[in-house]
Coordinates of C-alpha atoms and ligand atoms in Angstrom, one line a residue:
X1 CA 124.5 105.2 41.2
X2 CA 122.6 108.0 39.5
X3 CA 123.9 109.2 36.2
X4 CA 122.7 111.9 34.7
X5 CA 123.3 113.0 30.7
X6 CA 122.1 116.3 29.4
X7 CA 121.7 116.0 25.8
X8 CA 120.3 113.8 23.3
X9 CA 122.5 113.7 20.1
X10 CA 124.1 110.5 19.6
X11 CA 127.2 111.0 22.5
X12 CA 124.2 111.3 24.5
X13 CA 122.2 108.4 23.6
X14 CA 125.1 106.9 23.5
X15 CA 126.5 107.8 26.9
X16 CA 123.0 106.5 28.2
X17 CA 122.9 103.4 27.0
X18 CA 126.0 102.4 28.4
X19 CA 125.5 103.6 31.9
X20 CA 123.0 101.7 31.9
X21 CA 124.2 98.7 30.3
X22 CA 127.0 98.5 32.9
X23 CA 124.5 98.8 35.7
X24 CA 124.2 102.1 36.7
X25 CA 120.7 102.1 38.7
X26 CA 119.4 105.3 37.1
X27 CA 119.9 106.8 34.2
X28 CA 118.1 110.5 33.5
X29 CA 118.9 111.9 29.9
X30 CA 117.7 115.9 29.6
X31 CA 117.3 117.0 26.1
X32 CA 116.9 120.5 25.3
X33 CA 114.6 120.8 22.1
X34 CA 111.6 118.8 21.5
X35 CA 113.2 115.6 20.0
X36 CA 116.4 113.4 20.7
X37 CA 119.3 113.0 18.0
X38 CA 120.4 116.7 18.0
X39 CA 122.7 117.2 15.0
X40 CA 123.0 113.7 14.0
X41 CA 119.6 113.2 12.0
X42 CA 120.4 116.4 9.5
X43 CA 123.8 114.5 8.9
X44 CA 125.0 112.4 5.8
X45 CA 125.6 109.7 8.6
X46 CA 129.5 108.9 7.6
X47 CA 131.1 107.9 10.8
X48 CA 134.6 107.6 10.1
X49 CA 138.4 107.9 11.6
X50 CA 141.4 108.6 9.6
X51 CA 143.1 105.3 8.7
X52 CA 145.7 105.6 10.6
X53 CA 147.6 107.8 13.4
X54 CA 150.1 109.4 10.7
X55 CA 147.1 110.5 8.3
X56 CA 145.4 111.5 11.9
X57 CA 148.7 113.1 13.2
X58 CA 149.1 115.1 9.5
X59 CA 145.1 115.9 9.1
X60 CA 144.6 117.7 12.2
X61 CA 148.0 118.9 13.7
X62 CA 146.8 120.3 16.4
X63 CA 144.5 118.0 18.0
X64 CA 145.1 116.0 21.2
X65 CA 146.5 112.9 20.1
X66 CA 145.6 110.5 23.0
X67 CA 142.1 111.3 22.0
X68 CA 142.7 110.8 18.6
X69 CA 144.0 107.9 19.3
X70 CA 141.1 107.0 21.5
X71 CA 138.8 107.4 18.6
X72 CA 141.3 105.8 16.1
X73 CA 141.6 102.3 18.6
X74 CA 138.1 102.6 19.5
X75 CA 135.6 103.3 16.5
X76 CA 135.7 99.9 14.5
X77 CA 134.7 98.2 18.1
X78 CA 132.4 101.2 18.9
X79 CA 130.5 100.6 15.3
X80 CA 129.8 97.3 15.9
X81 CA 128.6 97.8 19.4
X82 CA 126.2 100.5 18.4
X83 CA 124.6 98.4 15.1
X84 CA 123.9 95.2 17.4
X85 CA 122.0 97.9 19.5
X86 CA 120.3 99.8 16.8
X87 CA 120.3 99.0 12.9
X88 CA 123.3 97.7 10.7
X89 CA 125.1 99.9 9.0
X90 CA 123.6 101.6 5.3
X91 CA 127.7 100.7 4.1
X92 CA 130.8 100.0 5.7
X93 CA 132.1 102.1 3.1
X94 CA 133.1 106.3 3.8
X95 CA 134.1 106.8 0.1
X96 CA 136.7 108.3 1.2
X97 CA 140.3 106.7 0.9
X98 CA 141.9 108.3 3.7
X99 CA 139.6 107.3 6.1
X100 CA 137.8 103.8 7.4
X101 CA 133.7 103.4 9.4
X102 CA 130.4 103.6 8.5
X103 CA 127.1 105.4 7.0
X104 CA 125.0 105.0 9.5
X105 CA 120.7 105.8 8.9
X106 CA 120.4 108.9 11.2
X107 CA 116.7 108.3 12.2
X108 CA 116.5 104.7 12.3
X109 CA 119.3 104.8 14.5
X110 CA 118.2 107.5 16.4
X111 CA 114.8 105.9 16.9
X112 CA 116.0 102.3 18.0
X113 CA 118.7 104.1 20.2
X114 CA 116.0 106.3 22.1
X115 CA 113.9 103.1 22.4
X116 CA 116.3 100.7 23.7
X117 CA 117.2 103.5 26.5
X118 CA 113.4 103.8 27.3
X119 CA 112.7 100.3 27.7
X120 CA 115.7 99.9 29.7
X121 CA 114.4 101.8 32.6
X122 CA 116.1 105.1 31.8
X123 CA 114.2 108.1 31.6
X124 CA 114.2 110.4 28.5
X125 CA 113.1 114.1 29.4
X126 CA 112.5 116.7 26.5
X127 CA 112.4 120.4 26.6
X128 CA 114.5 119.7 29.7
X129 CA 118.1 121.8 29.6
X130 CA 120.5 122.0 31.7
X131 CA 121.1 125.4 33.2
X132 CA 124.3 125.4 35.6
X133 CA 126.3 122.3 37.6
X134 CA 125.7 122.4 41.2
X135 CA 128.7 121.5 43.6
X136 CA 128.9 119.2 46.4
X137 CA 131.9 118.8 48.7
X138 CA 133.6 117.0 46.6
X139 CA 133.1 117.9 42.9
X140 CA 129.4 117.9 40.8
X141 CA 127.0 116.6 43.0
X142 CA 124.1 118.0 40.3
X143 CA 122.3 119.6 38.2
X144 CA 119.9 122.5 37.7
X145 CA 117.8 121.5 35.0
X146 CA 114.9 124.4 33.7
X147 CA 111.7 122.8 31.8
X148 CA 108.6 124.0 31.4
X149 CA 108.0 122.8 34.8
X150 CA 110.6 125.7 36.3
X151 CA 113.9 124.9 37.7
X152 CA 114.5 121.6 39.5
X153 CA 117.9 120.3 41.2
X154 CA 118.7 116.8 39.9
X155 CA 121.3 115.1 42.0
X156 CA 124.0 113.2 40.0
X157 CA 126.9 110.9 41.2
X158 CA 128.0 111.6 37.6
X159 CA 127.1 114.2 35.2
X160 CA 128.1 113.6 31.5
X161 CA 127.9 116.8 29.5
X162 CA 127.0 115.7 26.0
X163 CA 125.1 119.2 25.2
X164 CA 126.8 119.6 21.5
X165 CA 129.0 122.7 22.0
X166 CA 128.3 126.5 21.4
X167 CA 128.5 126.5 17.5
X168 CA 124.3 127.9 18.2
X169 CA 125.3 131.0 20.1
X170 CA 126.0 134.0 18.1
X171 CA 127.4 135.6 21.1
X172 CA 130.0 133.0 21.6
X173 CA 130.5 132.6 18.3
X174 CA 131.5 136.3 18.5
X175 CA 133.3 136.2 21.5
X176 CA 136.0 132.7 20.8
X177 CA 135.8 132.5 16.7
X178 CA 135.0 135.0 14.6
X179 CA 136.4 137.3 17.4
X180 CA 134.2 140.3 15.8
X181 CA 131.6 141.6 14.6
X182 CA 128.8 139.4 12.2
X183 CA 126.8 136.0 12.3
X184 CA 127.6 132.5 10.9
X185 CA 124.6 131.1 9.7
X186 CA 124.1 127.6 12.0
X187 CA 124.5 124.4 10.2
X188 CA 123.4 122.4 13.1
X189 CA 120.4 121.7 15.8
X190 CA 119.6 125.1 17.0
X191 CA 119.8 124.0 20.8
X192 CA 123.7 123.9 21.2
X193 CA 123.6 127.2 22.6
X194 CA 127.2 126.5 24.8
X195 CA 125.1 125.4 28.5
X196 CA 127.4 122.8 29.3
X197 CA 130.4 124.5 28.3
X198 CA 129.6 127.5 30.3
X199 CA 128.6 125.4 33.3
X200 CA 131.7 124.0 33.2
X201 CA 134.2 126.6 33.0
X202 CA 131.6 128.1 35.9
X203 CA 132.8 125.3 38.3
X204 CA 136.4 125.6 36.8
X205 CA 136.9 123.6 33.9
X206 CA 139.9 123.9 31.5
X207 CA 138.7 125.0 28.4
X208 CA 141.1 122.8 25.5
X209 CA 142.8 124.5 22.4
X210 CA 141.2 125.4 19.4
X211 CA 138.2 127.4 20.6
X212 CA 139.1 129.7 17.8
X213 CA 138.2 126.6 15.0
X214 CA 134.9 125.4 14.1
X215 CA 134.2 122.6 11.7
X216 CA 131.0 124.1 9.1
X217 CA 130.6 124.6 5.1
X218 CA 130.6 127.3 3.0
X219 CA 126.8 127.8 2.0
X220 CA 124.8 130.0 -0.8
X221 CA 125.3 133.2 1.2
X222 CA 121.5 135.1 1.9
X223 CA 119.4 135.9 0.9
X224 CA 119.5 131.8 0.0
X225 CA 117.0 130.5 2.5
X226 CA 116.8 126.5 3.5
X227 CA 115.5 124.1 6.1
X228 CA 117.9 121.9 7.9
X229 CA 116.8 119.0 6.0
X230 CA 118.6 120.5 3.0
X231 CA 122.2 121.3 5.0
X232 CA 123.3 118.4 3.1
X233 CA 122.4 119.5 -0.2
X234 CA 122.9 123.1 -0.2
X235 CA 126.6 122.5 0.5
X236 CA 128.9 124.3 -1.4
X237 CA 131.2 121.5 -1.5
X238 CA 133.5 122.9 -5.1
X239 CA 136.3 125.4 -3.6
X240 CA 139.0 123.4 -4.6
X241 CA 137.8 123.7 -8.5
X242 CA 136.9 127.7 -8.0
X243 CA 139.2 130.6 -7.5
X244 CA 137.7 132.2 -3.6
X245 CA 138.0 135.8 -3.6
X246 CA 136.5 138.5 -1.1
X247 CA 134.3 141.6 -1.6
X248 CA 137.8 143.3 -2.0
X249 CA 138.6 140.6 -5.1
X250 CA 141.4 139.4 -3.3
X251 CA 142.1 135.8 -2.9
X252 CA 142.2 135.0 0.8
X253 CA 143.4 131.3 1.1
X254 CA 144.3 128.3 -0.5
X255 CA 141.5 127.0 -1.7
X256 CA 142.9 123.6 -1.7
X257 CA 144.5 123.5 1.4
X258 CA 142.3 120.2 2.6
X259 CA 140.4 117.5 1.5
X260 CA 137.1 118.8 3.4
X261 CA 137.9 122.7 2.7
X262 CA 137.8 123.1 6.8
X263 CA 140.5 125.7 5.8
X264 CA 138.9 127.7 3.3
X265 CA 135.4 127.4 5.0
X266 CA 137.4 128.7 8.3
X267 CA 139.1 131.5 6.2
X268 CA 135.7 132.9 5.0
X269 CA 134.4 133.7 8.4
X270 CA 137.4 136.1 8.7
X271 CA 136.5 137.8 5.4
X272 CA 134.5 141.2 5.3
X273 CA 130.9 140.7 5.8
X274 CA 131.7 137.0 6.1
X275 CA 131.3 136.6 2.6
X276 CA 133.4 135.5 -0.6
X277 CA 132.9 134.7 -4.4
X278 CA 133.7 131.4 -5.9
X279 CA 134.8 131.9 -9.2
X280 CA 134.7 129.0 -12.2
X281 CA 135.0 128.3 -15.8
X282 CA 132.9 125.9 -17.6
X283 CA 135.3 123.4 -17.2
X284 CA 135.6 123.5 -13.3
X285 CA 131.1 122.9 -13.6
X286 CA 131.9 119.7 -15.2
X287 CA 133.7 118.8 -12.3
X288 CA 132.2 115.7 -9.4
X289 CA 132.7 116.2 -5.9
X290 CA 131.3 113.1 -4.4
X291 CA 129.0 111.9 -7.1
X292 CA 127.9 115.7 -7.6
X293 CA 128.9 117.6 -10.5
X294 CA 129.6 121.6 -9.6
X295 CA 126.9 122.7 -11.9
X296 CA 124.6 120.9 -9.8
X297 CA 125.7 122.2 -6.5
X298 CA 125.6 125.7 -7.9
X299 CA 121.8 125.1 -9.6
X300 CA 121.2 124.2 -6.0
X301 CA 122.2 127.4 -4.9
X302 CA 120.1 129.2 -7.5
X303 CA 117.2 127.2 -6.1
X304 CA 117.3 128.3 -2.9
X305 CA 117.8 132.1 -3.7
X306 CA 121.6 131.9 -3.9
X307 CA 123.7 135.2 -5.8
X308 CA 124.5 133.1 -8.9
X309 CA 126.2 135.8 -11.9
X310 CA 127.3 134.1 -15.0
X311 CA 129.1 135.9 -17.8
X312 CA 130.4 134.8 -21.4
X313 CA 133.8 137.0 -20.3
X314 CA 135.8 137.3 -17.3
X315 CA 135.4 141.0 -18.0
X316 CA 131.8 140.2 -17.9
X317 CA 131.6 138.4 -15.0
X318 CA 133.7 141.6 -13.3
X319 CA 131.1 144.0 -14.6
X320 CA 128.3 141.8 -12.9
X321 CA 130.4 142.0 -9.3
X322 CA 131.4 145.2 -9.4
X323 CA 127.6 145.7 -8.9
X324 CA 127.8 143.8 -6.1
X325 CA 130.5 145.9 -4.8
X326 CA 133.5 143.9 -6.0
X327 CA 135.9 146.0 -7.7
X328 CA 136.3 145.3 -10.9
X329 CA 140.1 146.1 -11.8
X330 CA 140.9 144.4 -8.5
X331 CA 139.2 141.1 -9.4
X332 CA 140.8 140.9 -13.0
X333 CA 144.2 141.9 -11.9
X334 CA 143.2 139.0 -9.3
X335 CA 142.5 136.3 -11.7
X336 CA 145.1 137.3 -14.3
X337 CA 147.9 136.7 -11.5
X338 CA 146.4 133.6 -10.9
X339 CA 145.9 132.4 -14.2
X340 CA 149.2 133.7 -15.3
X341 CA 150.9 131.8 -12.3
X342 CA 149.2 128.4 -13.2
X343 CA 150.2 128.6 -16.5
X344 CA 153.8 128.6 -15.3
X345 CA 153.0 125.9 -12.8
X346 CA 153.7 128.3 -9.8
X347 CA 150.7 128.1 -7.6
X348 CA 153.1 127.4 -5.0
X349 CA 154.4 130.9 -5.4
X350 CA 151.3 132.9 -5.3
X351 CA 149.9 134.4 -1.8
X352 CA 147.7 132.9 -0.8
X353 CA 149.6 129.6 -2.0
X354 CA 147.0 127.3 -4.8
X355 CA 147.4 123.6 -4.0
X356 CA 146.3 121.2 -6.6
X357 CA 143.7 120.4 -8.1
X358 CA 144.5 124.0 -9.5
X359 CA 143.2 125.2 -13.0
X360 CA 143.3 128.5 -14.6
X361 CA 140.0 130.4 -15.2
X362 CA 140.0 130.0 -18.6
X363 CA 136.9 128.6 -20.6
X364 CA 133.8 131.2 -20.9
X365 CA 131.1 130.7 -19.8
X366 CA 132.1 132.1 -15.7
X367 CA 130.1 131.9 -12.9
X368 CA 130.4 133.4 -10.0
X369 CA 128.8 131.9 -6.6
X370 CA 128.3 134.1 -3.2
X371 CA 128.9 132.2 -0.5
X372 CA 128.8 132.3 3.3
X373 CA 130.3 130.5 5.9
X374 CA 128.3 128.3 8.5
X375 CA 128.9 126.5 11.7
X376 CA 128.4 123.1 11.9
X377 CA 130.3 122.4 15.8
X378 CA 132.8 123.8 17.3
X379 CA 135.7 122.4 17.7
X380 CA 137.2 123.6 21.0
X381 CA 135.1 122.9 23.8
X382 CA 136.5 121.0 27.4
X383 CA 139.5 119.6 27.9
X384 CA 139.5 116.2 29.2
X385 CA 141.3 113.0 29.8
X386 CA 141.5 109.9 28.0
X387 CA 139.0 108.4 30.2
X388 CA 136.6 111.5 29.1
X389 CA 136.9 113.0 32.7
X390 CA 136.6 117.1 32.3
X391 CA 139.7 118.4 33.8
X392 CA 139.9 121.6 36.4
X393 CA 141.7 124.7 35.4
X394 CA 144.1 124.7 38.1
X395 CA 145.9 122.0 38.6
X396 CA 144.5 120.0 35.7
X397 CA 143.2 117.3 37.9
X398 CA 139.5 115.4 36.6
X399 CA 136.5 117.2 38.6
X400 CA 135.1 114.6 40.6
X401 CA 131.7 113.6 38.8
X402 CA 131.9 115.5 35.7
X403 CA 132.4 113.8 32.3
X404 CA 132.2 114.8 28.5
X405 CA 131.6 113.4 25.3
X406 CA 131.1 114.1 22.0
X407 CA 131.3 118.0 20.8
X408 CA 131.6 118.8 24.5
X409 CA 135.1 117.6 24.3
X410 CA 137.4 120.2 22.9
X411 CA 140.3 119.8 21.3
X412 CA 140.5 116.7 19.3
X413 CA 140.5 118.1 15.7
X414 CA 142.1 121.2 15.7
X415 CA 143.9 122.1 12.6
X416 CA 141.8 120.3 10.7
X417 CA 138.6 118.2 10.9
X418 CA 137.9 115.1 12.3
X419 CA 134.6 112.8 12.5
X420 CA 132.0 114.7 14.7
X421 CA 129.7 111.1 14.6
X422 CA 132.9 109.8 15.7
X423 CA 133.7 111.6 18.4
X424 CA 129.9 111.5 19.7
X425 CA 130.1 107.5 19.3
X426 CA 133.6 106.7 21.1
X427 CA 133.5 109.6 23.3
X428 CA 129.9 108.8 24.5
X429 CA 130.8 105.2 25.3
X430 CA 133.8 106.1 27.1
X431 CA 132.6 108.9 29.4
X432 CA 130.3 106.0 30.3
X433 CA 132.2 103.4 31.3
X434 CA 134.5 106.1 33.2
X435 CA 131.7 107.4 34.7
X436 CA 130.2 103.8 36.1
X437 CA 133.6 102.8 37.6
X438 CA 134.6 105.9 38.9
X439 CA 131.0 105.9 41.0
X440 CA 129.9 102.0 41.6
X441 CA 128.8 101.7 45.0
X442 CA 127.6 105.3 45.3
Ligands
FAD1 C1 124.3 118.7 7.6 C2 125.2 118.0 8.5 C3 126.0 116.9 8.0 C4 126.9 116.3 8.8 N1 127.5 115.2 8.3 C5 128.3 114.5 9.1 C6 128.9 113.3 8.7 O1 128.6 112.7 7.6 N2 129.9 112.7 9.5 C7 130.2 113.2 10.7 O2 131.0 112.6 11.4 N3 129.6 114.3 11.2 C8 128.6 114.9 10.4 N4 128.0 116.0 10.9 C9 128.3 116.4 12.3 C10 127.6 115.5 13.3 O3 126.3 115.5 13.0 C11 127.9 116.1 14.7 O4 129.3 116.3 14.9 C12 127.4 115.1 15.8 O5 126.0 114.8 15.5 C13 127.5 115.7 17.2 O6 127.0 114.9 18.1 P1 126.8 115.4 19.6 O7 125.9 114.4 20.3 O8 128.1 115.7 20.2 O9 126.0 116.8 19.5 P2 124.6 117.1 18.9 O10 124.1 116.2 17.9 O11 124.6 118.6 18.6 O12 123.7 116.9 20.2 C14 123.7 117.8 21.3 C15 122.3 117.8 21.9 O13 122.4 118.5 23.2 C16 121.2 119.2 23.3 N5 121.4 120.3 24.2 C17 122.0 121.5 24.0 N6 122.0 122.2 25.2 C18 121.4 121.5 26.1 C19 121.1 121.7 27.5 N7 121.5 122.8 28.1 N8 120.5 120.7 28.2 C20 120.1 119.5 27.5 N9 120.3 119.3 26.2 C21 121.0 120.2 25.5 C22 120.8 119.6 21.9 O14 119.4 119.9 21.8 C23 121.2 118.4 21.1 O15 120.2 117.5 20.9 C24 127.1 116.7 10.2 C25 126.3 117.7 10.7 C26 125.4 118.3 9.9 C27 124.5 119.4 10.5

């Protein structure tokens, strides 16, 4: 049996490791850019479910729940499985009280992962992509893979599609979530350009729900300029503890909505110029967001170029973004409403709605933060079964040889955010193990 995996984040690695654990004679992993672990080594490394299927259920509304459930059931197992084959874990803490998993070291992992594939007799290509899914009689039989060799036809019994969605592609950005014109800056590998969701839906896969969503962070907006080693850092993490308003000084969502400001971050790419202002007092600075105070993020953004206005009034502070475009009377009668409405403990009431933690802007001096929204994944992509299987549009029937994991499948978080790690870790290890026993003896 011939398996083949195009790409090398860890549903990939991960995907390969068990095909070839369970015996599948050969194992061929394509990988796009010029090193293996894709998104995973610019990531914190928390792998993590929600602690149980209610806080799952009430965290992401939308998703598929026999998926979630899948990676509920499936992680703790999937954890242990992956540090006997790698490195133990950095904690078996998330910080996090709603959820349970891991921090996982993103290079060591990645390093010992692509090793133990190596020396298992798989084959590890680089600067190898996969361009289209070729069709036998009776579902994939292949793939076209480009390199800098050309284009070469590698047969597959099974294909697993582990190529990290099309949160790198502009255009389908455009096209399925900002569903306009502008850019998202990319918070990810730059290789997840959409290949194996196009290739899919080319040989009549279902796309899943929630192609609209993306999971990403709000970001010092440009002229702010970073490597990807810094995603991390540069995060914007402090919504909850600003007031968000728009180049028209509106408010434009709750800025509290969620624990991971998915909503807000989501919200901002709908805004004009995908941009918005996050507006604090000194008392919101003094504020820690995962061992981070909110001055530091915002010095971070200074750093790196970020818009950063500070003012010893909020009349000040208006005077600075009107010239930035803001309007000024808008923005105060803004923050006036606001403040006015948490004095009298309706945030409830206002629209948007402000969940808690809500404070008034109140205590000079004010800052003001641009920021911009960016994509980390997407979070529609294929829709599969609970075995990983990629379903056909019509009829919803599995295509014969053509599995998923990871970003690749769609549909798992939507209306909220879920653990991308996760679904890269459980998902990869499934598609696997469906893959091997659909195709032993072929
Ligand atoms: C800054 C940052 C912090 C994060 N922190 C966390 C965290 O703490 N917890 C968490 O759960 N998640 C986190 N994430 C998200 C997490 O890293 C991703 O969800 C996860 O790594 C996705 O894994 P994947 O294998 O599905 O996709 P990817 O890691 O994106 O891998 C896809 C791979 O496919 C390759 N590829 C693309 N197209 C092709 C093609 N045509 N042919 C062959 N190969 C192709 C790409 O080059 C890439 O290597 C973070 C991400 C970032 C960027």
């Amino acid at each position: 049996m011939r398996v083949v995996v195009a790409g090398g984040g860890l549903a990939g690695l991960t995907a390969s490791l068990r095909a070839t654990e369970l015996g599948a004679d050969e194992v061929i992993l394509l990988e796009k850019g010029d090193r293996p672990g894709g998104s995973f080594l610019y990531s914190s490394g928390y792998i993590w479910s929600y602690r149980d299927m209610q806080t799952f259920r009430r965290e992401a509304p939308g998703g598929d729940s026999s998926l979630q459930r899948l990676v509920f059931e499936q992680l703790e197992s999937s954890i242990r499985w992956l540090e006997e084959r790698s490195v133990p874990a950095l904690t078996h803490e998330t910080g996090n009280p709603l959820t349970f998993g891991a921090r996982l070291d993103p290079a060591r992992t990645v390093e010992t992962l692509a090793g133990r594939i190596t020396s298992s007799g798989a084959r590890i290509y680089l600067r190898a992509a996969l361009e289209s899914l070729v069709e036998g009689s009776g579902g994939v039989a292949g793939v076209r893979v480009s390199s800098d060799g050309g284009s070469d036809f590698e047969p597959a019994d099974a294909t697993i599609l582990a190529s990290g969605g099309f949160g790198s592609s502009p255009e389908l950005v455009r096209r399925y979530v900002i569903r306009g014109p502008g850019e998202m800056r990319v918070r990810a590998n730059p290789w997840n350009t959409g290949d194996g969701f196009i290739a899919a839906l080319a040989v009549g896969a279902r796309p899943s729900a929630g192609l609209d969503e993306f999971y990403g962070r709000n970001l010092p907006a440009p002229p702010a300029d970073f490597p990807p080693e810094e995603f991390v850092e540069v995060s914007q993490l402090y919504g909850r503890y600003a007031v968000a308003v728009n180049a028209n000084g509106e408010r434009y969502a709750d800025e509290g909505a969620d624990w991971s400001e998915t909503a807000l971050t989501r919200a901002t790419a709908h805004q004009p110029g995908l941009r918005a202002w996050y507006i604090l007092d000194s008392q919101a600075l003094q504020r820690k967001v995962r061992e981070r105070s909110v001055e530091d993020m915002v010095a971070t953004a200074r750093r790196v170029g970020g818009t950063v206005l500070r003012a010893g009034s909020l009349e000040g502070l208006a005077h600075k973004l009107a010239g930035r475009g803001v309007p000024p009377e808008k923005l105060l009668h803004t923050l006036e409403g606001y403040n006015a409405a948490l004095a009298g403990g309706e945030g409830g009431k206002l629209s948007p709605p402000r969940s808690g933690p809500a404070a008034a802007v109140r205590v000079p001096p004010f800052v003001a933060v641009e920021v911009a929204p960016s994509i980390t994944h997407t979070i529609g992509g294929l829709s599969v079964d609970a075995g990983c299987r990629v379903l056909r549009q019509a009829g919803g029937q599995p295509i014969p040889g053509l599995y998923a994991a990871g970003v690749e499948v769609g549909g798992v978080s939507v209306g909220g955010y879920t653990s991308g790690l996760a679904a890269a870790l459980v998902f990869g290890r499934v598609a696997a193990e469906s893959a091997v026993a659909d195709n032993r003896g072929a």
